[in-house]
PDB file of C-alpha atoms in Angstrom:
ATOM      1  CA  MET A  12      19.732 119.070 216.644  1.00 80.00           C
ATOM      2  CA  TRP A  13      17.671 116.455 215.041  1.00 92.00           C
ATOM      3  CA  PHE A  14      17.937 113.165 214.170  1.00 96.00           C
ATOM      4  CA  LYS A  15      17.152 112.360 210.699  1.00 97.00           C
ATOM      5  CA  ASN A  16      16.941 107.984 210.252  1.00 97.00           C
ATOM      6  CA  LEU A  17      15.346 106.463 213.352  1.00 97.00           C
ATOM      7  CA  GLN A  18      17.141 102.871 213.517  1.00 97.00           C
ATOM      8  CA  ILE A  19      15.524 101.440 216.706  1.00 97.00           C
ATOM      9  CA  TYR A  20      15.327  99.550 220.136  1.00 97.00           C
ATOM     10  CA  ARG A  21      13.960  98.901 223.322  1.00 96.00           C
ATOM     11  CA  LEU A  22      14.859  98.819 227.123  1.00 95.00           C
ATOM     12  CA  PRO A  23      13.860  97.983 229.470  1.00 93.00           C
ATOM     13  CA  ALA A  24      11.609 101.013 231.282  1.00 89.00           C
ATOM     14  CA  PRO A  25      11.977 102.441 232.971  1.00 91.00           C
ATOM     15  CA  TRP A  26      16.254 100.894 233.264  1.00 93.00           C
ATOM     16  CA  ALA A  27      18.585 101.779 236.115  1.00 90.00           C
ATOM     17  CA  VAL A  28      21.421 103.291 235.007  1.00 90.00           C
ATOM     18  CA  ASN A  29      22.742 106.778 235.124  1.00 87.00           C
ATOM     19  CA  ALA A  30      25.450 108.467 233.057  1.00 88.00           C
ATOM     20  CA  ASP A  31      28.163 108.065 235.703  1.00 91.00           C
ATOM     21  CA  GLN A  32      27.655 104.581 235.283  1.00 92.00           C
ATOM     22  CA  LEU A  33      27.471 104.902 231.410  1.00 94.00           C
ATOM     23  CA  GLU A  34      31.004 107.007 231.769  1.00 94.00           C
ATOM     24  CA  THR A  35      32.725 104.766 233.883  1.00 95.00           C
ATOM     25  CA  TRP A  36      32.475 101.942 230.398  1.00 96.00           C
ATOM     26  CA  LEU A  37      31.877 103.490 228.373  1.00 96.00           C
ATOM     27  CA  ALA A  38      35.725 105.367 229.158  1.00 96.00           C
ATOM     28  CA  PRO A  39      38.347 101.631 227.573  1.00 96.00           C
ATOM     29  CA  GLN A  40      36.788 102.701 223.964  1.00 95.00           C
ATOM     30  CA  ALA A  41      36.814 106.376 223.897  1.00 96.00           C
ATOM     31  CA  PHE A  42      37.346 107.552 220.776  1.00 95.00           C
ATOM     32  CA  ALA A  43      41.497 108.220 220.279  1.00 92.00           C
ATOM     33  CA  ALA A  44      42.556 109.624 215.978  1.00 87.00           C
ATOM     34  CA  CYS A  45      44.348 106.501 213.640  1.00 82.00           C
ATOM     35  CA  SER A  46      47.840 105.692 214.295  1.00 80.00           C
ATOM     36  CA  SER A  47      50.413 106.275 210.877  1.00 74.00           C
ATOM     37  CA  LEU A  48      49.821 102.280 210.586  1.00 75.00           C
ATOM     38  CA  ASP A  49      45.799 102.025 210.867  1.00 80.00           C
ATOM     39  CA  MET A  50      43.323 101.894 208.099  1.00 81.00           C
ATOM     40  CA  GLN A  51      40.540 102.509 210.500  1.00 83.00           C
ATOM     41  CA  SER A  52      39.907 103.519 214.132  1.00 91.00           C
ATOM     42  CA  GLN A  53      36.098 104.327 216.518  1.00 94.00           C
ATOM     43  CA  GLY A  54      35.476 105.134 219.045  1.00 96.00           C
ATOM     44  CA  TRP A  55      32.841 107.208 222.367  1.00 97.00           C
ATOM     45  CA  LEU A  56      33.846 111.145 221.105  1.00 96.00           C
ATOM     46  CA  SER A  57      32.413 113.901 223.132  1.00 96.00           C
ATOM     47  CA  PRO A  58      28.642 115.104 222.103  1.00 95.00           C
ATOM     48  CA  ARG A  59      29.996 118.096 223.424  1.00 93.00           C
ATOM     49  CA  GLY A  60      33.430 118.791 222.868  1.00 88.00           C
ATOM     50  CA  ASN A  61      34.128 118.442 226.949  1.00 91.00           C
ATOM     51  CA  GLU A  62      35.217 115.798 228.844  1.00 87.00           C
ATOM     52  CA  ARG A  63      32.131 113.505 229.518  1.00 94.00           C
ATOM     53  CA  LEU A  64      31.781 111.327 227.105  1.00 96.00           C
ATOM     54  CA  THR A  65      27.672 111.190 227.737  1.00 96.00           C
ATOM     55  CA  HIS A  66      25.633 114.484 227.573  1.00 96.00           C
ATOM     56  CA  VAL A  67      22.355 114.462 229.438  1.00 95.00           C
ATOM     57  CA  VAL A  68      19.101 116.606 229.076  1.00 95.00           C
ATOM     58  CA  ASN A  69      15.962 115.718 231.564  1.00 93.00           C
ATOM     59  CA  GLN A  70      17.552 111.977 231.821  1.00 94.00           C
ATOM     60  CA  GLN A  71      18.375 111.423 227.949  1.00 96.00           C
ATOM     61  CA  ILE A  72      21.329 110.546 226.911  1.00 96.00           C
ATOM     62  CA  LEU A  73      22.476 111.294 223.945  1.00 97.00           C
ATOM     63  CA  LEU A  74      26.419 109.537 222.934  1.00 97.00           C
ATOM     64  CA  GLN A  75      28.428 109.853 219.558  1.00 97.00           C
ATOM     65  CA  LEU A  76      30.582 107.662 218.040  1.00 97.00           C
ATOM     66  CA  SER A  77      33.203 108.694 216.118  1.00 96.00           C
ATOM     67  CA  THR A  78      35.551 106.965 213.171  1.00 95.00           C
ATOM     68  CA  GLU A  79      37.947 107.327 211.122  1.00 91.00           C
ATOM     69  CA  LYS A  80      38.514 105.844 208.092  1.00 87.00           C
ATOM     70  CA  LYS A  81      41.960 105.990 205.198  1.00 82.00           C
ATOM     71  CA  LEU A  82      41.267 106.921 201.790  1.00 77.00           C
ATOM     72  CA  LEU A  83      43.483 104.248 200.268  1.00 74.00           C
ATOM     73  CA  PRO A  84      42.197 102.758 197.154  1.00 78.00           C
ATOM     74  CA  ALA A  85      43.447  99.256 195.824  1.00 84.00           C
ATOM     75  CA  THR A  86      44.130 101.408 191.979  1.00 84.00           C
ATOM     76  CA  VAL A  87      46.432 102.937 194.703  1.00 81.00           C
ATOM     77  CA  ILE A  88      48.107 100.194 195.331  1.00 81.00           C
ATOM     78  CA  ASN A  89      48.286  97.980 193.894  1.00 84.00           C
ATOM     79  CA  GLN A  90      48.850 100.635 190.874  1.00 85.00           C
ATOM     80  CA  VAL A  91      52.680 101.494 192.950  1.00 79.00           C
ATOM     81  CA  SER A  92      53.094  97.085 193.872  1.00 83.00           C
ATOM     82  CA  LYS A  93      53.435  96.856 190.032  1.00 86.00           C
ATOM     83  CA  ALA A  94      55.572  99.859 189.561  1.00 84.00           C
ATOM     84  CA  ARG A  95      57.539  97.538 192.545  1.00 83.00           C
ATOM     85  CA  ALA A  96      57.237  94.532 190.541  1.00 83.00           C
ATOM     86  CA  VAL A  97      58.939  95.835 187.889  1.00 83.00           C
ATOM     87  CA  GLU A  98      61.548  96.822 188.867  1.00 83.00           C
ATOM     88  CA  MET A  99      61.817  93.013 191.353  1.00 84.00           C
ATOM     89  CA  GLU A 100      62.151  91.744 187.913  1.00 80.00           C
ATOM     90  CA  GLU A 101      64.902  93.436 186.187  1.00 84.00           C
ATOM     91  CA  GLN A 102      66.793  92.624 189.894  1.00 84.00           C
ATOM     92  CA  GLN A 103      65.858  88.827 190.075  1.00 84.00           C
ATOM     93  CA  GLY A 104      65.455  87.733 186.399  1.00 83.00           C
ATOM     94  CA  PHE A 105      61.938  86.667 186.592  1.00 85.00           C
ATOM     95  CA  ALA A 106      58.771  87.936 187.738  1.00 85.00           C
ATOM     96  CA  PRO A 107      57.957  88.100 191.099  1.00 85.00           C
ATOM     97  CA  GLY A 108      55.751  85.488 192.248  1.00 86.00           C
ATOM     98  CA  ARG A 109      51.609  84.932 193.947  1.00 87.00           C
ATOM     99  CA  LYS A 110      54.123  84.760 197.975  1.00 88.00           C
ATOM    100  CA  GLN A 111      56.271  87.260 196.426  1.00 83.00           C
ATOM    101  CA  MET A 112      53.438  89.673 195.227  1.00 85.00           C
ATOM    102  CA  LYS A 113      51.377  89.687 198.811  1.00 88.00           C
ATOM    103  CA  GLU A 114      54.271  90.349 200.250  1.00 84.00           C
ATOM    104  CA  LEU A 115      54.454  93.396 198.142  1.00 83.00           C
ATOM    105  CA  LYS A 116      51.384  94.463 198.192  1.00 84.00           C
ATOM    106  CA  GLU A 117      52.120  94.352 202.458  1.00 83.00           C
ATOM    107  CA  GLN A 118      54.801  96.697 201.697  1.00 82.00           C
ATOM    108  CA  VAL A 119      53.111  99.475 199.955  1.00 79.00           C
ATOM    109  CA  THR A 120      50.425  99.276 202.460  1.00 80.00           C
ATOM    110  CA  ASP A 121      52.620 100.495 205.152  1.00 79.00           C
ATOM    111  CA  GLU A 122      54.160 102.550 203.293  1.00 76.00           C
ATOM    112  CA  LEU A 123      51.682 104.753 201.551  1.00 76.00           C
ATOM    113  CA  LEU A 124      48.811 104.439 205.017  1.00 74.00           C
ATOM    114  CA  PRO A 125      50.863 107.316 206.717  1.00 73.00           C
ATOM    115  CA  ARG A 126      50.566 108.792 204.080  1.00 75.00           C
ATOM    116  CA  ALA A 127      47.197 109.041 203.357  1.00 71.00           C
ATOM    117  CA  PHE A 128      43.997 111.133 203.234  1.00 75.00           C
ATOM    118  CA  SER A 129      41.536 110.093 206.960  1.00 78.00           C
ATOM    119  CA  ILE A 130      38.402 111.009 206.815  1.00 82.00           C
ATOM    120  CA  GLN A 131      36.366 111.221 210.045  1.00 89.00           C
ATOM    121  CA  ARG A 132      32.278 110.501 210.270  1.00 92.00           C
ATOM    122  CA  SER A 133      30.322 110.722 213.050  1.00 95.00           C
ATOM    123  CA  THR A 134      26.261 108.244 214.384  1.00 97.00           C
ATOM    124  CA  TRP A 135      24.207 109.136 217.420  1.00 98.00           C
ATOM    125  CA  ALA A 136      22.792 107.974 219.843  1.00 98.00           C
ATOM    126  CA  TRP A 137      19.525 108.447 222.199  1.00 97.00           C
ATOM    127  CA  ILE A 138      19.001 106.312 225.030  1.00 97.00           C
ATOM    128  CA  ASP A 139      15.177 107.246 226.850  1.00 96.00           C
ATOM    129  CA  PRO A 140      16.563 105.362 230.318  1.00 95.00           C
ATOM    130  CA  VAL A 141      12.908 106.571 231.632  1.00 95.00           C
ATOM    131  CA  ASN A 142      11.195 104.971 228.652  1.00 95.00           C
ATOM    132  CA  GLY A 143      13.209 101.936 226.913  1.00 95.00           C
ATOM    133  CA  TRP A 144      14.407 103.366 223.517  1.00 97.00           C
ATOM    134  CA  LEU A 145      17.685 103.521 222.327  1.00 97.00           C
ATOM    135  CA  VAL A 146      18.000 105.189 219.094  1.00 98.00           C
ATOM    136  CA  VAL A 147      20.190 105.783 216.755  1.00 98.00           C
ATOM    137  CA  ASP A 148      20.471 107.579 213.922  1.00 98.00           C
ATOM    138  CA  ALA A 149      21.772 105.891 211.123  1.00 96.00           C
ATOM    139  CA  GLY A 150      20.021 104.803 207.572  1.00 93.00           C
ATOM    140  CA  SER A 151      21.662 101.382 206.906  1.00 93.00           C
ATOM    141  CA  ALA A 152      21.581  99.058 210.603  1.00 93.00           C
ATOM    142  CA  SER A 153      25.115  98.521 209.462  1.00 94.00           C
ATOM    143  CA  LYS A 154      26.419 101.691 211.013  1.00 95.00           C
ATOM    144  CA  ALA A 155      23.514 100.486 214.024  1.00 96.00           C
ATOM    145  CA  GLU A 156      25.606  97.872 214.739  1.00 96.00           C
ATOM    146  CA  GLU A 157      28.918  99.261 215.264  1.00 96.00           C
ATOM    147  CA  VAL A 158      26.827 101.608 218.329  1.00 97.00           C
ATOM    148  CA  LEU A 159      25.550  98.156 219.339  1.00 97.00           C
ATOM    149  CA  LYS A 160      28.351  96.301 218.773  1.00 96.00           C
ATOM    150  CA  LEU A 161      30.159  99.136 221.493  1.00 96.00           C
ATOM    151  CA  LEU A 162      27.099  99.729 223.960  1.00 96.00           C
ATOM    152  CA  ILE A 163      27.452  95.530 224.243  1.00 96.00           C
ATOM    153  CA  LYS A 164      31.155  95.224 224.545  1.00 95.00           C
ATOM    154  CA  GLY A 165      31.186  98.143 227.306  1.00 95.00           C
ATOM    155  CA  ILE A 166      27.808  97.773 229.286  1.00 95.00           C
ATOM    156  CA  PRO A 167      27.885  94.943 231.001  1.00 93.00           C
ATOM    157  CA  LYS A 168      24.853  93.031 230.475  1.00 92.00           C
ATOM    158  CA  PHE A 169      23.135  95.210 228.715  1.00 94.00           C
ATOM    159  CA  PRO A 170      19.573  94.559 227.720  1.00 94.00           C
ATOM    160  CA  LEU A 171      18.162  95.048 224.518  1.00 94.00           C
ATOM    161  CA  GLU A 172      15.736  93.658 222.994  1.00 93.00           C
ATOM    162  CA  THR A 173      15.230  94.550 218.557  1.00 92.00           C
ATOM    163  CA  LEU A 174      11.867  96.034 218.451  1.00 94.00           C
ATOM    164  CA  ARG A 175       8.778  94.204 217.687  1.00 94.00           C
ATOM    165  CA  THR A 176       5.511  95.055 217.382  1.00 96.00           C
ATOM    166  CA  VAL A 177       2.573  92.525 216.814  1.00 96.00           C
ATOM    167  CA  ARG A 178       1.392  93.598 213.038  1.00 95.00           C
ATOM    168  CA  SER A 179       4.603  94.364 210.463  1.00 95.00           C
ATOM    169  CA  PRO A 180       5.334  97.869 209.588  1.00 96.00           C
ATOM    170  CA  LEU A 181       4.365  95.653 206.040  1.00 95.00           C
ATOM    171  CA  SER A 182       0.956  94.281 206.393  1.00 94.00           C
ATOM    172  CA  ALA A 183       0.227  97.783 208.059  1.00 95.00           C
ATOM    173  CA  MET A 184       1.496  99.569 205.652  1.00 94.00           C
ATOM    174  CA  THR A 185      -0.375  97.697 202.776  1.00 93.00           C
ATOM    175  CA  GLU A 186      -4.135  97.705 204.867  1.00 93.00           C
ATOM    176  CA  TRP A 187      -3.922 101.346 205.496  1.00 93.00           C
ATOM    177  CA  LEU A 188      -2.800 102.586 201.633  1.00 90.00           C
ATOM    178  CA  VAL A 189      -7.049  99.632 200.732  1.00 88.00           C
ATOM    179  CA  ALA A 190      -8.872 101.530 203.542  1.00 88.00           C
ATOM    180  CA  ASP A 191      -6.875 105.227 201.944  1.00 86.00           C
ATOM    181  CA  GLU A 192      -7.376 105.783 205.907  1.00 89.00           C
ATOM    182  CA  ALA A 193      -4.139 106.054 208.006  1.00 90.00           C
ATOM    183  CA  PRO A 194      -4.329 105.208 211.779  1.00 91.00           C
ATOM    184  CA  GLY A 195      -5.395 108.289 214.096  1.00 89.00           C
ATOM    185  CA  GLY A 196      -3.024 110.402 214.559  1.00 92.00           C
ATOM    186  CA  PHE A 197      -1.039 109.948 211.820  1.00 96.00           C
ATOM    187  CA  GLY A 198      -1.278 111.369 207.789  1.00 94.00           C
ATOM    188  CA  ILE A 199      -0.236 109.670 205.091  1.00 92.00           C
ATOM    189  CA  ASP A 200       1.933 111.728 202.359  1.00 91.00           C
ATOM    190  CA  GLN A 201       2.350 111.645 198.559  1.00 83.00           C
ATOM    191  CA  ASP A 202       5.831 108.950 198.569  1.00 89.00           C
ATOM    192  CA  THR A 203       5.030 105.536 198.524  1.00 90.00           C
ATOM    193  CA  GLU A 204       6.792 101.433 197.641  1.00 92.00           C
ATOM    194  CA  LEU A 205       4.722  98.735 196.261  1.00 91.00           C
ATOM    195  CA  ARG A 206       6.550  95.771 195.692  1.00 91.00           C
ATOM    196  CA  ALA A 207       5.940  92.822 194.185  1.00 88.00           C
ATOM    197  CA  SER A 208       6.909  89.368 196.846  1.00 80.00           C
ATOM    198  CA  GLY A 209       7.671  87.126 193.445  1.00 71.00           C
ATOM    199  CA  GLU A 210      11.544  86.685 191.920  1.00 69.00           C
ATOM    200  CA  GLY A 211      11.309  89.615 189.957  1.00 68.00           C
ATOM    201  CA  LYS A 212      10.387  91.531 192.968  1.00 78.00           C
ATOM    202  CA  ALA A 213       8.421  94.144 190.431  1.00 83.00           C
ATOM    203  CA  THR A 214       8.547  98.007 192.027  1.00 85.00           C
ATOM    204  CA  VAL A 215       6.368 101.227 192.102  1.00 82.00           C
ATOM    205  CA  ARG A 216       7.506 103.895 193.884  1.00 83.00           C
ATOM    206  CA  TYR A 217       5.576 106.435 194.289  1.00 78.00           C
ATOM    207  CA  THR A 218       7.392 110.473 194.181  1.00 81.00           C
ATOM    208  CA  ARG A 219       5.927 113.528 195.372  1.00 73.00           C
ATOM    209  CA  HIS A 220       2.587 112.404 193.580  1.00 72.00           C
ATOM    210  CA  ALA A 221      -1.194 111.908 194.527  1.00 72.00           C
ATOM    211  CA  LEU A 222      -2.363 108.200 195.636  1.00 71.00           C
ATOM    212  CA  GLU A 223      -4.510 107.268 194.032  1.00 72.00           C
ATOM    213  CA  ALA A 224      -6.804 104.927 195.946  1.00 72.00           C
ATOM    214  CA  GLU A 225      -7.464 102.701 192.732  1.00 77.00           C
ATOM    215  CA  ASP A 226      -4.615 103.102 191.236  1.00 79.00           C
ATOM    216  CA  VAL A 227      -3.233 101.828 194.751  1.00 80.00           C
ATOM    217  CA  ARG A 228      -6.386  98.763 195.382  1.00 81.00           C
ATOM    218  CA  ARG A 229      -4.994  97.701 191.769  1.00 83.00           C
ATOM    219  CA  HIS A 230      -1.187  97.009 192.569  1.00 83.00           C
ATOM    220  CA  ILE A 231      -1.666  95.422 195.761  1.00 85.00           C
ATOM    221  CA  GLU A 232      -4.007  93.581 194.871  1.00 82.00           C
ATOM    222  CA  ALA A 233      -1.141  92.360 191.836  1.00 82.00           C
ATOM    223  CA  GLY A 234       0.679  90.973 194.620  1.00 82.00           C
ATOM    224  CA  LYS A 235       2.445  94.348 195.678  1.00 88.00           C
ATOM    225  CA  GLN A 236       2.348  94.792 199.615  1.00 91.00           C
ATOM    226  CA  CYS A 237       4.216  98.279 200.721  1.00 92.00           C
ATOM    227  CA  THR A 238       7.825  98.537 201.796  1.00 94.00           C
ATOM    228  CA  ARG A 239       7.607 102.683 202.464  1.00 94.00           C
ATOM    229  CA  LEU A 240       5.124 104.946 203.390  1.00 95.00           C
ATOM    230  CA  ALA A 241       5.598 108.805 203.952  1.00 94.00           C
ATOM    231  CA  MET A 242       3.993 109.859 206.419  1.00 95.00           C
ATOM    232  CA  THR A 243       2.684 112.629 209.110  1.00 96.00           C
ATOM    233  CA  TRP A 244       2.461 112.356 212.650  1.00 96.00           C
ATOM    234  CA  ASP A 245      -0.091 114.932 214.330  1.00 94.00           C
ATOM    235  CA  SER A 246       0.976 117.613 212.318  1.00 92.00           C
ATOM    236  CA  ARG A 247       3.962 118.161 213.300  1.00 94.00           C
ATOM    237  CA  ILE A 248       6.952 115.621 212.048  1.00 96.00           C
ATOM    238  CA  SER A 249       6.558 114.154 208.409  1.00 96.00           C
ATOM    239  CA  PHE A 250       8.634 110.631 208.194  1.00 97.00           C
ATOM    240  CA  VAL A 251       9.382 107.814 205.901  1.00 97.00           C
ATOM    241  CA  LEU A 252       8.340 104.317 207.056  1.00 97.00           C
ATOM    242  CA  THR A 253      10.157 101.245 205.979  1.00 96.00           C
ATOM    243  CA  GLU A 254       9.100  97.181 205.910  1.00 95.00           C
ATOM    244  CA  THR A 255      12.174  97.240 208.261  1.00 95.00           C
ATOM    245  CA  MET A 256      10.828  99.633 210.743  1.00 96.00           C
ATOM    246  CA  THR A 257      12.971 102.617 210.344  1.00 96.00           C
ATOM    247  CA  LEU A 258      12.184 106.084 210.225  1.00 97.00           C
ATOM    248  CA  LYS A 259      13.726 107.856 207.429  1.00 97.00           C
ATOM    249  CA  ARG A 260      14.168 111.253 206.616  1.00 95.00           C
ATOM    250  CA  ILE A 261      12.280 112.838 209.743  1.00 96.00           C
ATOM    251  CA  ALA A 262      11.068 116.441 209.646  1.00 94.00           C
ATOM    252  CA  PRO A 263      10.307 118.568 212.062  1.00 93.00           C
ATOM    253  CA  LEU A 264       7.526 120.410 210.386  1.00 90.00           C
ATOM    254  CA  ASP A 265       6.720 124.258 211.123  1.00 79.00           C
ATOM    255  CA  VAL A 266       4.507 124.793 214.649  1.00 72.00           C
ATOM    256  CA  LEU A 267       8.490 123.151 215.588  1.00 72.00           C
ATOM    257  CA  LYS A 268       9.493 125.088 214.343  1.00 68.00           C
ATOM    258  CA  GLU A 269       7.579 127.576 215.843  1.00 69.00           C
ATOM    259  CA  ASP A 270       8.401 126.614 219.729  1.00 61.00           C
ATOM    260  CA  SER A 271      12.386 126.274 219.114  1.00 59.00           C
ATOM    261  CA  ASP A 272      12.755 129.167 217.537  1.00 61.00           C
ATOM    262  CA  ASN A 273      11.298 130.936 220.536  1.00 59.00           C
ATOM    263  CA  MET A 274      13.429 129.100 223.131  1.00 56.00           C
ATOM    264  CA  THR A 275      16.614 130.628 221.129  1.00 55.00           C
ATOM    265  CA  LYS A 276      19.720 131.479 223.287  1.00 67.00           C
ATOM    266  CA  ASN A 277      22.790 131.237 223.300  1.00 81.00           C
ATOM    267  CA  ASP A 278      24.748 127.525 221.008  1.00 85.00           C
ATOM    268  CA  ASP A 279      24.306 125.817 224.503  1.00 86.00           C
ATOM    269  CA  GLU A 280      20.966 126.196 225.208  1.00 87.00           C
ATOM    270  CA  ARG A 281      19.423 126.447 222.692  1.00 88.00           C
ATOM    271  CA  PHE A 282      21.127 123.005 221.528  1.00 91.00           C
ATOM    272  CA  ASP A 283      20.258 121.508 224.938  1.00 92.00           C
ATOM    273  CA  SER A 284      16.812 122.837 224.347  1.00 90.00           C
ATOM    274  CA  ASP A 285      16.329 121.358 221.165  1.00 91.00           C
ATOM    275  CA  PHE A 286      17.334 118.359 221.806  1.00 94.00           C
ATOM    276  CA  MET A 287      14.556 117.986 224.513  1.00 94.00           C
ATOM    277  CA  LEU A 288      12.385 119.655 222.072  1.00 93.00           C
ATOM    278  CA  MET A 289      13.352 116.279 219.645  1.00 95.00           C
ATOM    279  CA  THR A 290      13.343 113.471 222.526  1.00 96.00           C
ATOM    280  CA  GLY A 291       9.798 114.698 223.156  1.00 95.00           C
ATOM    281  CA  GLU A 292       8.384 115.845 220.247  1.00 96.00           C
ATOM    282  CA  LEU A 293       9.399 111.948 219.070  1.00 97.00           C
ATOM    283  CA  ASN A 294       9.157 109.715 222.526  1.00 96.00           C
ATOM    284  CA  LYS A 295       5.297 110.334 221.044  1.00 96.00           C
ATOM    285  CA  LEU A 296       5.759 109.926 218.125  1.00 97.00           C
ATOM    286  CA  LEU A 297       7.136 106.409 219.226  1.00 97.00           C
ATOM    287  CA  LYS A 298       4.520 105.652 221.659  1.00 96.00           C
ATOM    288  CA  ASP A 299       1.792 106.434 218.896  1.00 97.00           C
ATOM    289  CA  LEU A 300       3.400 104.083 216.351  1.00 97.00           C
ATOM    290  CA  VAL A 301       3.559 100.894 217.911  1.00 97.00           C
ATOM    291  CA  GLU A 302       0.327 101.537 219.157  1.00 96.00           C
ATOM    292  CA  ALA A 303      -0.994 102.122 215.556  1.00 96.00           C
ATOM    293  CA  LEU A 304       0.748  98.508 214.645  1.00 96.00           C
ATOM    294  CA  GLY A 305      -1.196  96.696 216.740  1.00 95.00           C
ATOM    295  CA  GLY A 306       0.962  97.156 220.187  1.00 95.00           C
ATOM    296  CA  GLN A 307       4.478  95.584 221.281  1.00 94.00           C
ATOM    297  CA  LEU A 308       5.871  91.638 221.041  1.00 86.00           C
ATOM    298  CA  THR A 309       7.005  91.798 223.634  1.00 75.00           C
ATOM    299  CA  GLU A 310      10.070  88.312 224.774  1.00 64.00           C
ATOM    300  CA  ASN A 311       7.606  85.818 225.573  1.00 60.00           C
ATOM    301  CA  ASP A 312       6.156  86.109 222.646  1.00 60.00           C
ATOM    302  CA  GLY A 313       8.699  85.201 220.668  1.00 51.00           C
ATOM    303  CA  SER A 314      12.942  86.096 220.398  1.00 45.00           C
ATOM    304  CA  GLY A 315      13.343  89.458 221.178  1.00 47.00           C
ATOM    305  CA  LYS A 316      17.221  90.080 221.229  1.00 47.00           C
ATOM    306  CA  ALA A 317      19.042  92.349 220.138  1.00 53.00           C
ATOM    307  CA  GLY A 318      22.855  91.801 218.487  1.00 45.00           C
TER     308      GLY A 318
END
């Protein structure tokens, strides 16, 4: 398994916690399916379909947040409510008022909810208590916040910090493009986004297009900055770095795929070996990326607390 997107947070390194402690803390928030009257349910689900809410390989911890949501569009509720309102008007001789319509919609919602379809999605999180990482596989900060909120609620004095670096990704990526050179160990690929900071926020995007140094410099001299940059690390992993320090479109390259194929065993062993390979490689990638951005800002350098 490989995460596709990385929302990155910091923990103490090392963080003195073990899987059994996490099990105890997370158990009260275990996932339970929606009842007939619930619109949504959210909680921890076993990553491997057993009784454990944590899956541990080589001290690396995998969590799975499950979210179930009922599909009951507002248009359906409004359509049924309007039909009921017509019936009510015929019975009482006048159209229902605002309060009656509100009560009517609530009643219709309660009636339709047990018959509504539901969808379920998972959000994966990786905790590295050895090197102090919490990484959520989510394309948006809001999805990651769902994980953080439950962790903060369940873990006493959860020592979570936002990852902050000396140089912002925005300024660093822009400088790399001006110099037409990535930091050591990294390469610049063919996708990028340059955006102006003015009111119009004029934006130029290159997609699978060679980045001509002169063209890029001209845009930057006109006031644009790099907000997204496709990169390769150590010829092993490709990704897109964003201005918010999110890594997107994570993809292991051929050399890692070959390593994974060489470890092919049964499903459980393959899952564990893939997870161990992913966490090992991402650990090194994140370390090198933080160094390329000037190192991590600590609490003493400013407010770094998450949440």
